[in-house]
XYZ file of C-alpha atoms in Angstrom:
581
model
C -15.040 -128.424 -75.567
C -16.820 -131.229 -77.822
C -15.037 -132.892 -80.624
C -15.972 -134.462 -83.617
C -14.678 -137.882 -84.572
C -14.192 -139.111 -87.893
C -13.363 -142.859 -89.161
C -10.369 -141.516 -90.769
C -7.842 -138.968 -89.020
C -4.530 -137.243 -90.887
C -1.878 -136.267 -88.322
C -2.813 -132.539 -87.021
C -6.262 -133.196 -87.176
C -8.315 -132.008 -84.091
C -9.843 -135.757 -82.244
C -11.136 -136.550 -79.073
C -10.757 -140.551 -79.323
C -6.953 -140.199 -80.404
C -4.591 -137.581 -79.056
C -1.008 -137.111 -80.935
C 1.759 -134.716 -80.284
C 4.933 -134.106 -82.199
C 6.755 -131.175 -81.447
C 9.937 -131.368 -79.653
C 9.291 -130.205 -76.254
C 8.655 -131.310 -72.382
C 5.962 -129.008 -71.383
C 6.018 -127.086 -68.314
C 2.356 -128.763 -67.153
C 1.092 -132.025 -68.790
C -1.067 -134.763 -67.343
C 0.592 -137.896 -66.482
C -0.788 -141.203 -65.157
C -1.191 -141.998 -61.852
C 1.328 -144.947 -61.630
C 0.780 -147.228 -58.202
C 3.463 -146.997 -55.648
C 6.552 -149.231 -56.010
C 9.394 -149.872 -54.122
C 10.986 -149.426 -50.618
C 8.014 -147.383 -49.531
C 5.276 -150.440 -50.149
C 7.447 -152.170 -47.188
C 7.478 -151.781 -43.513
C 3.132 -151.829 -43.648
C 3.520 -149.741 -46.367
C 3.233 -145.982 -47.107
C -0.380 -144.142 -46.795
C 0.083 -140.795 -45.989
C -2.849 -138.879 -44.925
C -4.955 -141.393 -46.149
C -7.680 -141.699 -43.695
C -8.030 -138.080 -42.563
C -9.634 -135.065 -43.569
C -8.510 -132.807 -46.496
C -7.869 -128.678 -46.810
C -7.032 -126.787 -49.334
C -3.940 -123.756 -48.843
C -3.424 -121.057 -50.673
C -1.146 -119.426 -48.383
C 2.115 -119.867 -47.304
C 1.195 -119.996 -43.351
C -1.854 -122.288 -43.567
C 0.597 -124.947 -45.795
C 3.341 -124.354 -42.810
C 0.772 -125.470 -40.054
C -1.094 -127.970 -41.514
C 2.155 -129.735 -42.993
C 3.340 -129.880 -39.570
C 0.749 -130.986 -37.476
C 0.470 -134.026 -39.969
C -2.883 -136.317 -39.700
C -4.119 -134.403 -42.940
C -4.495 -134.676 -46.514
C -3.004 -130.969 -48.087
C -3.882 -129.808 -51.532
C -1.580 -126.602 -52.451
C -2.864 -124.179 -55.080
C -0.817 -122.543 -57.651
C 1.636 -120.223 -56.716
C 5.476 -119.584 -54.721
C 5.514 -120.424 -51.197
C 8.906 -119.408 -49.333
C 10.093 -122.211 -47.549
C 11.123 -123.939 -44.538
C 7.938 -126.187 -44.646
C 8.569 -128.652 -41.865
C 6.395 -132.140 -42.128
C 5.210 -133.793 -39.638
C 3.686 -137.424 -40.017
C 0.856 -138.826 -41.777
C 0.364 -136.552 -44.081
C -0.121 -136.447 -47.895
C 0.919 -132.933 -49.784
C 0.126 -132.552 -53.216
C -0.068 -129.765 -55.911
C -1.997 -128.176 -58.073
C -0.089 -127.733 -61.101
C 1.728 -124.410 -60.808
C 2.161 -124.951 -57.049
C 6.168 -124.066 -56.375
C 7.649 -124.293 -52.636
C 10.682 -122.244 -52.447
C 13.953 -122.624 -50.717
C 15.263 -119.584 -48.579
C 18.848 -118.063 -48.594
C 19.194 -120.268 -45.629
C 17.795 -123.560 -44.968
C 15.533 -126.086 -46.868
C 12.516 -125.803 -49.110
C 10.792 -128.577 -47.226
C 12.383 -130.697 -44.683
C 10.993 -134.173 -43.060
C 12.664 -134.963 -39.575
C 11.949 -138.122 -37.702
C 8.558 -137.943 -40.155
C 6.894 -141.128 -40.450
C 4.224 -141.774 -43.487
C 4.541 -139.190 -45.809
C 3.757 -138.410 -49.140
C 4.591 -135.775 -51.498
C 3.379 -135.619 -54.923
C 2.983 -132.997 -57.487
C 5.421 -130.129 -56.522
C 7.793 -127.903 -57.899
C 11.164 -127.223 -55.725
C 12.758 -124.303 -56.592
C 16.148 -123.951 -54.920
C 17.857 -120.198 -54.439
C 21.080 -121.752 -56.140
C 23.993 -124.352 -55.526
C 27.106 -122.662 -54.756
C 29.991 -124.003 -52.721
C 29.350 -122.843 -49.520
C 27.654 -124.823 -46.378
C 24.022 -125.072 -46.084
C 20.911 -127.293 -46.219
C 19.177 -129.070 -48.828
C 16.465 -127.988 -51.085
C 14.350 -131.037 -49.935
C 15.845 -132.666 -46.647
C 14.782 -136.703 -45.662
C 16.504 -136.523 -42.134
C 16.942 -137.907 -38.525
C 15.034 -141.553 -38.518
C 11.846 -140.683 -41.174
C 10.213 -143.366 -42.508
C 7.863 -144.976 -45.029
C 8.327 -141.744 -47.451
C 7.108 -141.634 -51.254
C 8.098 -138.365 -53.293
C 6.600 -138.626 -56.581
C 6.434 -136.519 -59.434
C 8.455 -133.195 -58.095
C 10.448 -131.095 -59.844
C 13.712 -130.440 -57.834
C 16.122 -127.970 -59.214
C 18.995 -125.586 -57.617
C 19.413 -126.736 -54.177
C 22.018 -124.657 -52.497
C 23.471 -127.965 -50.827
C 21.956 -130.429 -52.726
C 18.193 -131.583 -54.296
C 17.202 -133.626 -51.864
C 19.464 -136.248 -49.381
C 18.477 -138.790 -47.686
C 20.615 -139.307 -44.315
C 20.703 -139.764 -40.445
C 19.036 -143.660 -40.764
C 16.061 -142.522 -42.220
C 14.282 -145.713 -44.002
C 11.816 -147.190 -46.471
C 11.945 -144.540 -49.021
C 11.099 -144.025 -52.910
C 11.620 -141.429 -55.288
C 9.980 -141.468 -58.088
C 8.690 -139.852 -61.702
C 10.903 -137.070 -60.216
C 13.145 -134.381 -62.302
C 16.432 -133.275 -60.644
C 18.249 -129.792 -62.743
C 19.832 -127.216 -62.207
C 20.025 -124.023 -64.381
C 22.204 -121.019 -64.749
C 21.257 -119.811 -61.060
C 23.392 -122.218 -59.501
C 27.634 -121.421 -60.129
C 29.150 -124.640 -57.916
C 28.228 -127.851 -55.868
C 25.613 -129.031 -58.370
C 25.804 -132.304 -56.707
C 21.906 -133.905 -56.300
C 21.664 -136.208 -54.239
C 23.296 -137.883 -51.639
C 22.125 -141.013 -49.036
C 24.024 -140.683 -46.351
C 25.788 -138.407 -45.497
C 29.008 -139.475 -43.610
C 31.549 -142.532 -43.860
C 31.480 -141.929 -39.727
C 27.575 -142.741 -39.260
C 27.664 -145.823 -38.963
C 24.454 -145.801 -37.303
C 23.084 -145.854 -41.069
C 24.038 -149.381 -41.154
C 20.804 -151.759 -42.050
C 19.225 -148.076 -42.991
C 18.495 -146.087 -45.668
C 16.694 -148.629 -47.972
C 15.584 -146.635 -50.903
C 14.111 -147.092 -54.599
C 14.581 -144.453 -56.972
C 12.865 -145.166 -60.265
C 11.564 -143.246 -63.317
C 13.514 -140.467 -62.323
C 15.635 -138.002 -65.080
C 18.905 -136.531 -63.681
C 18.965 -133.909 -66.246
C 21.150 -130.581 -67.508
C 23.241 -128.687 -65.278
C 23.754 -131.908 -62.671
C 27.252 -132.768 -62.534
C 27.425 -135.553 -59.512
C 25.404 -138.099 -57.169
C 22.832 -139.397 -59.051
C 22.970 -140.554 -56.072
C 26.266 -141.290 -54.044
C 25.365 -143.603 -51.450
C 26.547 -144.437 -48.133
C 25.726 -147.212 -46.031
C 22.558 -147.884 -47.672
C 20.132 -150.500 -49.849
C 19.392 -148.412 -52.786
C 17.868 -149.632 -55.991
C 18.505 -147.386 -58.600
C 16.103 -148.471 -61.397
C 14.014 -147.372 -65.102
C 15.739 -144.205 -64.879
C 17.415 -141.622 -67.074
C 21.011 -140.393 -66.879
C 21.773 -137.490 -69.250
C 23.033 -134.625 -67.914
C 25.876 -133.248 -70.238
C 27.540 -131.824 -67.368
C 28.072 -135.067 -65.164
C 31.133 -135.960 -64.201
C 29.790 -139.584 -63.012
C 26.195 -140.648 -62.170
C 26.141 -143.153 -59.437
C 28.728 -142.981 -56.998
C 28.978 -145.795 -54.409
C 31.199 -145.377 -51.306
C 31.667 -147.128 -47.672
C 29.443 -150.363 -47.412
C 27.543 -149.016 -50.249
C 24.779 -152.006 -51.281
C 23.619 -150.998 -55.035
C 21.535 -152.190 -57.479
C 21.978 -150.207 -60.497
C 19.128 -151.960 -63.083
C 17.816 -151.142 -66.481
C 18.903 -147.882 -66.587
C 19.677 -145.855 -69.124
C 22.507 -143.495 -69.908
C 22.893 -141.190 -72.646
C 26.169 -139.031 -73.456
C 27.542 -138.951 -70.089
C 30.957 -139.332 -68.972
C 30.761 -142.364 -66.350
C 27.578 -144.096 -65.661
C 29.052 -145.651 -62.643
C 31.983 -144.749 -60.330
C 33.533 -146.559 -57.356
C 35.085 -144.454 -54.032
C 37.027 -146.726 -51.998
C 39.116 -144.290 -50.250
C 36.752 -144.414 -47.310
C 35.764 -147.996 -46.795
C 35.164 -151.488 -49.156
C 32.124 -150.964 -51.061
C 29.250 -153.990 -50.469
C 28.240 -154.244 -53.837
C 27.390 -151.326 -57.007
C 25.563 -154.217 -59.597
C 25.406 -153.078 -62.901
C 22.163 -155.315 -64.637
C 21.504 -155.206 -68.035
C 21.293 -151.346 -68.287
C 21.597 -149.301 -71.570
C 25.123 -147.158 -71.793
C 25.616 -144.682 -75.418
C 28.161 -142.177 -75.640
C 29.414 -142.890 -72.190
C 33.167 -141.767 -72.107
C 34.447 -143.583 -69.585
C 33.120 -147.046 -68.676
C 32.922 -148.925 -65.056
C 32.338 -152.720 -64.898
C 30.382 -152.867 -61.263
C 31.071 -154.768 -58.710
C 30.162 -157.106 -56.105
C 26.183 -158.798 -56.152
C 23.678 -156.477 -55.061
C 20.729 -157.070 -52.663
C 17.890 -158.652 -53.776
C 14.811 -156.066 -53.030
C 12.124 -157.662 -50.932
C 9.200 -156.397 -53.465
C 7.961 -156.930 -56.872
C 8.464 -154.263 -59.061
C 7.481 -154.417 -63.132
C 10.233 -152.789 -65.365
C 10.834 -151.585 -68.694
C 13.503 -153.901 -71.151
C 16.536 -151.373 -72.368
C 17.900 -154.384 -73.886
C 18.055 -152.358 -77.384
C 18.138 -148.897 -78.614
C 14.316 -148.681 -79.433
C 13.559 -149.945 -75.647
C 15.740 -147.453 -74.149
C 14.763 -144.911 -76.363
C 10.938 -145.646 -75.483
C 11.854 -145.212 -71.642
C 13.807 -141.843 -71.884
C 10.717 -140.487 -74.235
C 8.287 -141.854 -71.301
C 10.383 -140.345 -68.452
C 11.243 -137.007 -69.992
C 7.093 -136.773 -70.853
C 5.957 -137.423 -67.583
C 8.843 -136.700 -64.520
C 8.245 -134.080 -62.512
C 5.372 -132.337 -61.471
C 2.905 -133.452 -63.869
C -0.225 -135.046 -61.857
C -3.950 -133.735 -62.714
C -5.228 -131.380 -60.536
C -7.167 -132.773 -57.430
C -10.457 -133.130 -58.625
C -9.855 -133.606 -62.270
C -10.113 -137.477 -62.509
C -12.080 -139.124 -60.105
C -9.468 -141.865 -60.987
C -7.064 -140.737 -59.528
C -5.448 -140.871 -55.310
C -2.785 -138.585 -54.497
C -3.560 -139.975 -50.511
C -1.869 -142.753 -51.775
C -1.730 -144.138 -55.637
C -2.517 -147.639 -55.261
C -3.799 -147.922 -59.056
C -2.921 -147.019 -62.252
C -5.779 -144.602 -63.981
C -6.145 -143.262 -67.653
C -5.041 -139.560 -68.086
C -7.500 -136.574 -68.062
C -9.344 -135.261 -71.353
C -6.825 -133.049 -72.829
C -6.947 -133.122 -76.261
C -3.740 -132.479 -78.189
C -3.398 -130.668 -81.834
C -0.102 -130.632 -83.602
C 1.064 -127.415 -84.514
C 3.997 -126.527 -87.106
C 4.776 -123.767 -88.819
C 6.197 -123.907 -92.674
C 9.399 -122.699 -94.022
C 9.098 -122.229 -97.794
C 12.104 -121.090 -99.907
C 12.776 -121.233 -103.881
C 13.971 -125.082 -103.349
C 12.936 -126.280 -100.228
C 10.024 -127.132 -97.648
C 10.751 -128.025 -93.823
C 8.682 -128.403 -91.189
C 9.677 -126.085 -88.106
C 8.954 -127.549 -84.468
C 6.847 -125.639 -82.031
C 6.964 -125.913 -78.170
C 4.393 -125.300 -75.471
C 4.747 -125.012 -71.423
C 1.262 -125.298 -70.622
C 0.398 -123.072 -67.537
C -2.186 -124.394 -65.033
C -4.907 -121.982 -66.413
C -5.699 -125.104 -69.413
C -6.986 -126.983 -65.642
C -8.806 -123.583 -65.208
C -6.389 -121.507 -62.784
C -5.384 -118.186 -63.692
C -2.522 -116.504 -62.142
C -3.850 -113.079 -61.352
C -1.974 -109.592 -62.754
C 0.342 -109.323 -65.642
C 3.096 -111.529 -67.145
C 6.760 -110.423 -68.197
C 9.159 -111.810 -69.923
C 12.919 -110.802 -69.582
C 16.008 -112.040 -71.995
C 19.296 -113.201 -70.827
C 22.148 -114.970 -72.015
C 24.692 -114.183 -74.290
C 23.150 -115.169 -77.829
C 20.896 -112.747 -79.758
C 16.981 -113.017 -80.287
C 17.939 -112.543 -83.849
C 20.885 -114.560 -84.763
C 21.782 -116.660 -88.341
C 22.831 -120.028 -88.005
C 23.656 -122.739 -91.069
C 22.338 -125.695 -91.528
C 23.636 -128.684 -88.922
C 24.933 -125.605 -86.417
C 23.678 -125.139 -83.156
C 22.277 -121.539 -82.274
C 23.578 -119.640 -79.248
C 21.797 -120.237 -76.112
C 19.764 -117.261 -75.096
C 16.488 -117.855 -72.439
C 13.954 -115.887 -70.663
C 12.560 -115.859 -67.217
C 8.986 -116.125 -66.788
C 7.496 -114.027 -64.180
C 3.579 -113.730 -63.422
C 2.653 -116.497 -65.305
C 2.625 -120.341 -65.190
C 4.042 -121.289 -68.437
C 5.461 -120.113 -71.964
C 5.194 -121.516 -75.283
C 6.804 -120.920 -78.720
C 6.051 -121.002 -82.054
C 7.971 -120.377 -85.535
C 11.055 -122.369 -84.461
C 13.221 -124.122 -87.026
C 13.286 -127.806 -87.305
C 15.906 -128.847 -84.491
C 15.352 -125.663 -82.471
C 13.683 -126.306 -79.099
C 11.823 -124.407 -76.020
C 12.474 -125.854 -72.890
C 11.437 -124.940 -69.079
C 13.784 -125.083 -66.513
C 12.471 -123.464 -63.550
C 11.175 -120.326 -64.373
C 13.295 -119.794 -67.133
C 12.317 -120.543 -71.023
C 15.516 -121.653 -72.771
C 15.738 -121.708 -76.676
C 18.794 -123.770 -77.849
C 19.514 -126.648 -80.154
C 20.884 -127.679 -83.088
C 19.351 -127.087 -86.335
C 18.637 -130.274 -88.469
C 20.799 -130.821 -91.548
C 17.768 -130.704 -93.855
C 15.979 -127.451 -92.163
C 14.850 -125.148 -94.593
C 16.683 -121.875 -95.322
C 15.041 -118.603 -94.748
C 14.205 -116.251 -91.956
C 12.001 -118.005 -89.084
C 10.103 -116.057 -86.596
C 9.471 -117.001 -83.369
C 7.347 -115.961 -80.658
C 7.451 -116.642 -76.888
C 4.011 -116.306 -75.033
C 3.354 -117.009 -71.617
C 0.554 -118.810 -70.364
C -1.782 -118.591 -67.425
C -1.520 -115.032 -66.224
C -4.810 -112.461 -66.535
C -2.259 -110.286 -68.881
C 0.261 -112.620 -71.012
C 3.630 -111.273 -72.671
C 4.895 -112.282 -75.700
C 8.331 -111.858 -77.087
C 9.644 -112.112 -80.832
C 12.873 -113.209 -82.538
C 14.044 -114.148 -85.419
C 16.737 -117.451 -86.398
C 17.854 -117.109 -90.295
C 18.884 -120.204 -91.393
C 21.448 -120.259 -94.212
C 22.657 -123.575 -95.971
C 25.466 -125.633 -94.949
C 27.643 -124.410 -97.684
C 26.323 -119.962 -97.135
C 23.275 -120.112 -99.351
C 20.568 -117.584 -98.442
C 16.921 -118.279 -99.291
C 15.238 -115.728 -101.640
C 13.690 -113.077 -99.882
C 11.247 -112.551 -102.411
C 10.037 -116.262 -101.708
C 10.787 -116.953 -98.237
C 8.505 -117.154 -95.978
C 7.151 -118.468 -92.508
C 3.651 -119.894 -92.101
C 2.214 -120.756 -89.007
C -0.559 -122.921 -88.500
C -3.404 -123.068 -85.711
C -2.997 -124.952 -82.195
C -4.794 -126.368 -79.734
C -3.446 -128.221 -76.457
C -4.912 -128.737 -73.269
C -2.906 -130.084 -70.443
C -0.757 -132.519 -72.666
C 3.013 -132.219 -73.484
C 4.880 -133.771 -76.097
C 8.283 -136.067 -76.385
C 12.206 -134.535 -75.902
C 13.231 -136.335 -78.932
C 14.802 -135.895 -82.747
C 11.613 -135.541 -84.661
C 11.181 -135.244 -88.905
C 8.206 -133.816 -90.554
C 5.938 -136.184 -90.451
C 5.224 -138.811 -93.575
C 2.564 -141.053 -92.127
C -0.579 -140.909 -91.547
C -2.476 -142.383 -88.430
C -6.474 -144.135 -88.696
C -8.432 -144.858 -85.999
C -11.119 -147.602 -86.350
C -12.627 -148.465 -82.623
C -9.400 -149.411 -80.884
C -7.233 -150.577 -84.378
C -4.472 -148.043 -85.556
C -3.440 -148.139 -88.828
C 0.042 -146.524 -89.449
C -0.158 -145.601 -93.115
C 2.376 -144.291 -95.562
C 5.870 -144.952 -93.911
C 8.663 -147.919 -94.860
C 9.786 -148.654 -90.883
C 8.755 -150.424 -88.249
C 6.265 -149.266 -86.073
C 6.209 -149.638 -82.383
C 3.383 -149.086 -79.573
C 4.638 -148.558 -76.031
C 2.802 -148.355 -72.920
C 2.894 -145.100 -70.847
C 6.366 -146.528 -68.973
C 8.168 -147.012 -71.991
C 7.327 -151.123 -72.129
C 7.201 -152.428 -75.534
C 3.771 -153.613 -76.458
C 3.297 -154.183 -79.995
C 5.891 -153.925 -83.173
C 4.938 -153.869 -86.619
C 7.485 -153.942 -89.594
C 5.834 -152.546 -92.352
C 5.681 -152.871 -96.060
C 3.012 -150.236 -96.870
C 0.129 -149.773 -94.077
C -0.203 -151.636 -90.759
C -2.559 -151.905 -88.261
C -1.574 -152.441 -84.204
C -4.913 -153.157 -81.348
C -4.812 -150.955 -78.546
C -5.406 -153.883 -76.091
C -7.563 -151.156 -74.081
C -8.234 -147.414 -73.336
C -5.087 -145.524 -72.162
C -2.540 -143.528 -72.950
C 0.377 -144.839 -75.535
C 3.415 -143.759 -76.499
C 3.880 -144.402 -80.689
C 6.814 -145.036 -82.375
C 7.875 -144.791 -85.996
C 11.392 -144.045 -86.940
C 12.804 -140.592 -84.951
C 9.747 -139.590 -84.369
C 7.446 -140.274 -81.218
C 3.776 -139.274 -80.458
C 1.566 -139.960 -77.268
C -1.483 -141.302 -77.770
C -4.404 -141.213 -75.786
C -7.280 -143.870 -76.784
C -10.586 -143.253 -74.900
């Protein structure tokens, strides 16, 4: 689809050179860059995968099974479920298309890499059958010796053991752009991730050197993010809040740590220290960002010094740590391009950073309009791999759970009552019609609508609607959230009413943050952006989160994009990507 540029550009106009987003959202598919390897897995002659040998595309769960073992091969997965164990072998590179989902069985792993050595996974969605406190495997196993491994961009979520350990002297290892979760499938042991896994192994010793970096520990984790044994493990750029953690990063028995430039939000202890089974090496806390953290832990000992160089993001202030949660909660998980969709772009094995694809992105709000008052309310998409033309054949449902209502009043600063739905026979949902504070979120396959609405949210009746993306037949349900004013007024029903406006995304997400209706308005002259019609600063960001430009305003000002790519824009609360072509 063509678009027309113009010189000048108000916020929700359609573009092709410029690409904004502002609802409120993570999106269940969006197009991230291709950042370059990093880390543990550059070392030992680096990490190729199946760079080197031929490619096949599977669409079924026995061809991925035999190809993944055999190794020597480059594996592209289409969309769909595929019940695990998938064992790897070595050499190999596995990557998804976007919908692509390997599931774990009642018993065993998801995917499992023994003695494996040059792998890479990229692109993938784990979907675990549920942690509960009973003995069993991981949802994505590291075991017995592998080596040179890079998992990047997967979505991990309730593993019956764990996410994904890393154990039995297995070496050179990095993790990242990855989401660990779980959701209301899993009652017990939501503990993620764990390096290894016994103070008795001491054949782990001079082992386990791992990186984990850009990666979001988010709801429903409550320990080991990750608890480490033994092991070198840089813990680095990453984001830490969970609500249900009990402690992030645990380090235990000749532990080596380097916990750097992190940041933690509204958790209860960012670091903990378990002596009870051995002296600790080191657990280095450097220069990392800590808000709302309950309980605090100074670190201690000095940590290794990695043998690579590795660029990272300043959390030094608010702003900078703000910038890097916004990055990592737009792009962790499994949110590559298809294969084939930029020729930019080398899931074999990364080695450069590329633009994004051509999705362009179209704000889309709808208005709540009472007697007094005008608020914007926040819309949120999941975008289902059918915007990078796949189609998941039959017909979508949508089932509620939960104990809140689809049709529930709430006043003004209140948080609703959680209620979600699972998403079956389709890739995606979205939602319009929310109020202002309200969100959509994907986790797993379920579509959860919580939140608190925002202090200055219009009163009146907003309806929603849920509609799932990418199946031949969609499903939509409706709902409605009444919002009444902090001190019980009702709008006028004669006057109240909901709007909704046009929208238009392809492949592109938009930014889990506090967002206002927007007051600015954003030019674009060649590769100048003028920020016009706001009093605060402005700042530009690089994809990562890395501060690139700041401009204090008094009136308009203008910031050059130093070159095409995608940007992350930053004026007061609110946050948009931007994608300059």
């Amino acid at each position: 689809m063509n678009y027309l540029l113009s010189k000048t550009i108000r916020v929700a106009a359609t573009f092709a050179a410029l690409a904004v987003t502002t609802a409120a959202v993570p999106a269940f598919a969006v197009t991230s860059p291709d950042f370059p390897m990093a880390g543990f897995a550059t070392q030992n002659g680096g990490t190729t995968g199946g760079k080197g040998y031929s490619e096949v595309t599977v669409d079924n769960v026995n061809d991925l099974k035999s190809y993944a073992k055999a190794g020597n091969k480059i594996i592209y997965v289409k969309p769909g479920t595929y019940m695990g164990p998938v064992e790897v072998g070595s050499n190999v590179t596995i990557y998804g298309y976007q919908g692509a989902i390997i599931a774990q069985p009642t018993s065993g792993s998801a995917m499992k890499l023994s003695g494996s050595k040059n792998v890479i996974i990229r692109n993938l969605k784990f979907k675990g059958v549920g942690a509960h406190d009973d003995d069993d495997e991981d949802c994505l196993q590291v075991n017995h010796e592998s080596k040179n491994v890079w998992i990047d961009h997967v979505d991990v979520y309730d593993g019956h053991d764990g996410n994904l350990d890393i154990t039995n002297a297995s070496d050179f290892v990095t993790i990242s752009w990855t989401k660990f979760s779980y959701t209301s499938a899993s009652s017990g042991h939501q503990f993620s991730n764990l390096i290894g896994n016994s103070k008795t192994k001491t054949s782990d010793r001079g082992h386990l050197n791992v990186t984990i970096h850009h990666t979001w520990w988010a709801d429903g984790v409550v320990e080991r993010m990750p608890r480490v044994r033994f092991g070198k493990v840089h813990v680095a750029n990453n984001l830490f809040d969970s609500k249900n953690a009990s402690y992030c990063v645990r380090a235990a028995i000749e532990a080596n740590i380097r916990i750097e430039k992190n940041v933690f939000i509204g958790v209860q202890k960012a670091l903990d220290l378990y002596t009870s089974d051995g002296a600790i090496t080191a657990a280095q806390m450097i220069s990392n960002y800590e808000e709302n953290v309950k309980k605090q832990q100074a670190g201690t000992g000095t940590a290794f010094t990695p043998p690579y160089s590795m660029s990272l993001t300043d959390v030094s202030t608010q702003a900078k740590a703000y910038a890097l949660r916004d990055s990592i909660k737009l792009y962790a998980g499994a949110t590559l391009p298809d294969p084939g969709k930029s020729q930019t772009v080398t899931p074999a094995s990364s080695s450069s950073e590329v633009q994004s694809s051509s999705s362009v992105a179209v704000s889309s709000s709808s208005i709540a309009k009472s007697s007094s008052s005008v608020a914007q309310s926040s819309s949120s998409q999941a975008v289902s791999s059918s915007s990078q033309g796949e189609v998941v054949s039959g017909t979508a449902t949508l089932t509620k759970h939960g104990s809140g209502s689809a049709k529930q009043q709430v006043k003004q600063g209140e948080s609703i009552e959680e209620f979600y739905f699972t998403v079956a026979g389709a890739t995606g949902a979205t939602v319009t019609g929310l109020p202002e504070g309200i969100v959509g979120t994907m986790k797993g396959s379920d579509f959860y609508i919580s939140g608190k609405v925002a202090q200055n949210a219009a009163v009146g009746a907003y309806n929603f609607t849920i509609t799932t993306t990418g199946a031949t037949t969609n499903a939509t349900k409706s709902g409605t959230i009444t919002v009444i004013g902090a001190n019980g007024e009702v709008a006028e029903s004669s006057s109240s009413k909901v709007e909704s406006s046009s929208s238009s995304e392809q492949g592109t997400t938009s930014l889990d943050v506090a967002t206002i209706a927007p007051h600015f308005n954003v030019t674009v002259d060649g590769r100048v952006l003028t920020v016009q019609g706001t009093t605060q600063a402005a700042y530009l960001l690089d994809a990562q989160g890395r501060l690139m430009a700041k401009q204090s305003l008094s009136g308009d000002c203008s910031i050059t994009v130093p070159r095409a790519g995608m940007y992350l824009l930053r004026v007061g609360n609110e946050t948009r990507r931007i994608t300059v072509r």
